[in-house]
C-alpha atoms as an extended CHARMM CRD file, in Angstrom:
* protein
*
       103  EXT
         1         1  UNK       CA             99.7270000000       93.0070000000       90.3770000000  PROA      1               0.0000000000
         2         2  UNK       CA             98.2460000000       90.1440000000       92.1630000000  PROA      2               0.0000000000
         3         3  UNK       CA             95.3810000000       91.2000000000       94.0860000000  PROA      3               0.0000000000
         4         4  UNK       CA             96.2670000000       91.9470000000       97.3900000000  PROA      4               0.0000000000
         5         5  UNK       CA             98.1860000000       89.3380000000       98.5530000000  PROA      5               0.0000000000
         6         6  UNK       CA            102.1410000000       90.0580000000      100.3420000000  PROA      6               0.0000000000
         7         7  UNK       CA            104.8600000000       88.1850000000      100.1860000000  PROA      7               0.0000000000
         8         8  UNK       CA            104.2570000000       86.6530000000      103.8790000000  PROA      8               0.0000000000
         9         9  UNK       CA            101.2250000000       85.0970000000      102.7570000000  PROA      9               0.0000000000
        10        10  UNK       CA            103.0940000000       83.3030000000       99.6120000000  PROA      10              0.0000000000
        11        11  UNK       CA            105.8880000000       82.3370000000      101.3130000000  PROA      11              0.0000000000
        12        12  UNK       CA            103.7660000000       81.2900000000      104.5130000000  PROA      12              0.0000000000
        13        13  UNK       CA            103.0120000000       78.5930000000      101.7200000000  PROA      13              0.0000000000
        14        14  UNK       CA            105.6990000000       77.6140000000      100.4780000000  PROA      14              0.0000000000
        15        15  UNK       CA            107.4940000000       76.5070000000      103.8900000000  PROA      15              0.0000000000
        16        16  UNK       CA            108.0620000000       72.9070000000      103.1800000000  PROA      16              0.0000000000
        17        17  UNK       CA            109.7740000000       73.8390000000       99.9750000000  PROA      17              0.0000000000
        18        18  UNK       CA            113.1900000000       72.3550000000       99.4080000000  PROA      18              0.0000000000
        19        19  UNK       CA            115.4860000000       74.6680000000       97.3150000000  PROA      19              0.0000000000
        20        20  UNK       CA            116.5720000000       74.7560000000       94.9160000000  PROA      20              0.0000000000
        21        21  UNK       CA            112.8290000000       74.9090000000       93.4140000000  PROA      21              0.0000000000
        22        22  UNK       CA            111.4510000000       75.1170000000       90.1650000000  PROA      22              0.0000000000
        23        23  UNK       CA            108.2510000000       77.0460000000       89.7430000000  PROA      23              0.0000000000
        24        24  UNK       CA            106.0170000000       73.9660000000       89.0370000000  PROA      24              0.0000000000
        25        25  UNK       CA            107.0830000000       72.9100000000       92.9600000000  PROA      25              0.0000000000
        26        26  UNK       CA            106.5190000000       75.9750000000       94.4330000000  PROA      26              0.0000000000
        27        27  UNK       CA            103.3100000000       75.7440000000       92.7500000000  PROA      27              0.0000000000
        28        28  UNK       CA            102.4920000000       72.0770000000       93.7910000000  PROA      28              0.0000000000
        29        29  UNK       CA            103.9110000000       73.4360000000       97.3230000000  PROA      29              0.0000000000
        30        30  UNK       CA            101.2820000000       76.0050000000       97.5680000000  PROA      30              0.0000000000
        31        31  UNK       CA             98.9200000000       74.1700000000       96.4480000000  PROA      31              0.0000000000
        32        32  UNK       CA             99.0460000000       71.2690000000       99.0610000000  PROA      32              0.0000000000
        33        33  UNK       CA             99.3790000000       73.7540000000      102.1760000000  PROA      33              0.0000000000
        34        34  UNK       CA             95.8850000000       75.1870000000      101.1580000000  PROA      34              0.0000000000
        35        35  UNK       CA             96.9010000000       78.3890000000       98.9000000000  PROA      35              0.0000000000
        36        36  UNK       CA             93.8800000000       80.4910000000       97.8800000000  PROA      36              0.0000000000
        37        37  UNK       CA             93.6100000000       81.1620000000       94.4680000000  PROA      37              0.0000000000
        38        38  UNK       CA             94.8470000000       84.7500000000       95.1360000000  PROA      38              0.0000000000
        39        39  UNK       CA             98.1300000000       83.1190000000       96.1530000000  PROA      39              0.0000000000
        40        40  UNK       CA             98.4620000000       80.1600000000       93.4520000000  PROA      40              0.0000000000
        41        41  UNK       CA             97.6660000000       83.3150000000       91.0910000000  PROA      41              0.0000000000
        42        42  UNK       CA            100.7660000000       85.0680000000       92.2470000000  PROA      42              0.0000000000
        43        43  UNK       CA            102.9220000000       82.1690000000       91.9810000000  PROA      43              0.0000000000
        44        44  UNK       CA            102.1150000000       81.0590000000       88.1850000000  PROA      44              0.0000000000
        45        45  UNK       CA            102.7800000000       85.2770000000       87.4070000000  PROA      45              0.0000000000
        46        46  UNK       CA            106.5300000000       84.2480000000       88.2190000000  PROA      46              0.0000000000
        47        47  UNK       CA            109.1100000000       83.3280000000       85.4400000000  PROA      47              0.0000000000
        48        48  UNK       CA            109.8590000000       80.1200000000       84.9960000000  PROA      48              0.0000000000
        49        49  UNK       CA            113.3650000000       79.3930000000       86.1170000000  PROA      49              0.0000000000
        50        50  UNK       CA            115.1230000000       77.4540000000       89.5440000000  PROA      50              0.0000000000
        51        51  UNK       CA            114.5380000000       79.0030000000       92.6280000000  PROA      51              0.0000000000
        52        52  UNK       CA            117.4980000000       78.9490000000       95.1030000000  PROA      52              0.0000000000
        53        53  UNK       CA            116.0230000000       80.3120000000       98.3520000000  PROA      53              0.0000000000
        54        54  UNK       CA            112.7030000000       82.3930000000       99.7200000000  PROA      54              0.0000000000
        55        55  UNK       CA            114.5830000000       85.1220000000       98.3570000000  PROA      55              0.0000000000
        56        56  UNK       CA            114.9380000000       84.8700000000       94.7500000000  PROA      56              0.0000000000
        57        57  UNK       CA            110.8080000000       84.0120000000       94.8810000000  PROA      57              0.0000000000
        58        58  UNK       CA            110.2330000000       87.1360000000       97.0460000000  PROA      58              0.0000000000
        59        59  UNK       CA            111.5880000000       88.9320000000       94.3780000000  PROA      59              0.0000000000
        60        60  UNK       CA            110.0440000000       87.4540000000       91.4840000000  PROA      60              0.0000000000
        61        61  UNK       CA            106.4550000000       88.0200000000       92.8830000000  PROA      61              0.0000000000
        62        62  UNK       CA            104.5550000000       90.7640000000       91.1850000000  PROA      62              0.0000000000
        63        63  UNK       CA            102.6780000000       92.1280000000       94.1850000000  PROA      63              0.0000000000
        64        64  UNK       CA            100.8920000000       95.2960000000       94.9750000000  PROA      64              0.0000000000
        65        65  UNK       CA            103.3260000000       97.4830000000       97.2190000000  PROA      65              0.0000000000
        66        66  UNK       CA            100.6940000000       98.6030000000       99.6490000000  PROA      66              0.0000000000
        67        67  UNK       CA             97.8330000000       96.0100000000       99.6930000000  PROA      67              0.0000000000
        68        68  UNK       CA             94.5320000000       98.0910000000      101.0230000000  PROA      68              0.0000000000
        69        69  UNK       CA             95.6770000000      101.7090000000      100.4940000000  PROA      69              0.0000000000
        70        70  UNK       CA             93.5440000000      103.8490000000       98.0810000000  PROA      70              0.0000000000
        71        71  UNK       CA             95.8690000000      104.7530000000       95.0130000000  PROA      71              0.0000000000
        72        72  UNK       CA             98.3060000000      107.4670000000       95.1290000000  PROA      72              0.0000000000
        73        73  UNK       CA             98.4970000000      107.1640000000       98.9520000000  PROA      73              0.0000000000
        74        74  UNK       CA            101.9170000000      106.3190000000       99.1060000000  PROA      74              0.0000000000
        75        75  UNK       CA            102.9040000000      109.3170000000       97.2390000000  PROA      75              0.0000000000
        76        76  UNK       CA            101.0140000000      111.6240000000       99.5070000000  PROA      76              0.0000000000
        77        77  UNK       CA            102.1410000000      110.0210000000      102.4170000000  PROA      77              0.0000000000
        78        78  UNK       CA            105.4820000000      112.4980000000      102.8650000000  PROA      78              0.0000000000
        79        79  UNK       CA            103.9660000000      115.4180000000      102.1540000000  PROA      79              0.0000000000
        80        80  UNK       CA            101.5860000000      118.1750000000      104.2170000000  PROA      80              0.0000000000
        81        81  UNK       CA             97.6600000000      117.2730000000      104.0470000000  PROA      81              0.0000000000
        82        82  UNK       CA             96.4310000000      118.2020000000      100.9310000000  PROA      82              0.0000000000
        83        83  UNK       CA             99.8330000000      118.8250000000       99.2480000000  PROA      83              0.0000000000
        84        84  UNK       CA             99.4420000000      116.3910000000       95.8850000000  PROA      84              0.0000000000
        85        85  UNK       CA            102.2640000000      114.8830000000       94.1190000000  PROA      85              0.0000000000
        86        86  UNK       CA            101.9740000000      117.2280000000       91.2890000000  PROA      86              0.0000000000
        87        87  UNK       CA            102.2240000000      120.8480000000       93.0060000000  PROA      87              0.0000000000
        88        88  UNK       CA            105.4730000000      119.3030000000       95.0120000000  PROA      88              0.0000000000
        89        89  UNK       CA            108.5650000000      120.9280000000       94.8040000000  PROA      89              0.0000000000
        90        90  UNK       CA            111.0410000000      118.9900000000       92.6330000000  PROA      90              0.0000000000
        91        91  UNK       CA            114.1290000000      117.1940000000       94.3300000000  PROA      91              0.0000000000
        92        92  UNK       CA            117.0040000000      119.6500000000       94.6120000000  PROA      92              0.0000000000
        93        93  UNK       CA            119.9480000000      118.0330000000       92.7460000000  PROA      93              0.0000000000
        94        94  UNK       CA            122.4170000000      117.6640000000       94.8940000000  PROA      94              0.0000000000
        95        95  UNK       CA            125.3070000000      117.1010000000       92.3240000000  PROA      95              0.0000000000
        96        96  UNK       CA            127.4210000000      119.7900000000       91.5040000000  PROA      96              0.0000000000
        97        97  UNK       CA            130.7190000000      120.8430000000       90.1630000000  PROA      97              0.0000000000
        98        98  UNK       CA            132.8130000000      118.5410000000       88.3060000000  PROA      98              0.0000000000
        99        99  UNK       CA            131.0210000000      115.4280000000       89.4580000000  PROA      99              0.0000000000
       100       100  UNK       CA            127.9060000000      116.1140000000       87.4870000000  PROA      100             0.0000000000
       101       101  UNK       CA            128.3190000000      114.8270000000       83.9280000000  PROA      101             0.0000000000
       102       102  UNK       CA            126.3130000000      116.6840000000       80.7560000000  PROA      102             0.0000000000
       103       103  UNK       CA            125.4590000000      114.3750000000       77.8770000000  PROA      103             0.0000000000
């Protein structure tokens, strides 16, 4: 993961970017609209291949899914206070009858 930088921040970089973009111009991009390293870091992490819109480089960026949280808060986030992930109930499985297929 790249630190704890979100995909606004990249692409708040990489506005002047004309598509489609390979990753040594989003890179040179970033780079001249003042990227901190944090950013430029999460930009070289990409594969290199032509970018056709923000899109396509939103979803190539390895980023942290919640930037600030404390591990494991996401998965405790749905259940009642002090409920860990591991004592949860499993997911009923919903899929019954002749729809559910046995290997």
């Amino acid at each position: 993961m790249a630190g704890a930088v979100t995909a606004d921040e990249v692409m708040g970089h990489l506005t002047d970017v004309d598509y489609p973009a390979d990753k040594d111009a989003l890179l040179a991009a970033a780079s001249s609209r003042g990227a901190s390293e944090e950013v430029l870091r999460a930009i070289r992490a990409i594969p290199p291949v032509d970018y056709g819109n923000d899109d396509e480089v939103i979803r190539s960026l390895r980023l942290d899914p919640s930037p600030g949280q404390e591990p494991g808060a996401q998965a405790r986030a749905e259940a009642a206070q002090g409920v860990g992930q591991a004592v949860r109930d499993p997911q009923e499985d919903r899929v019954t009858g002749e729809e559910r297929r046995t290997v």
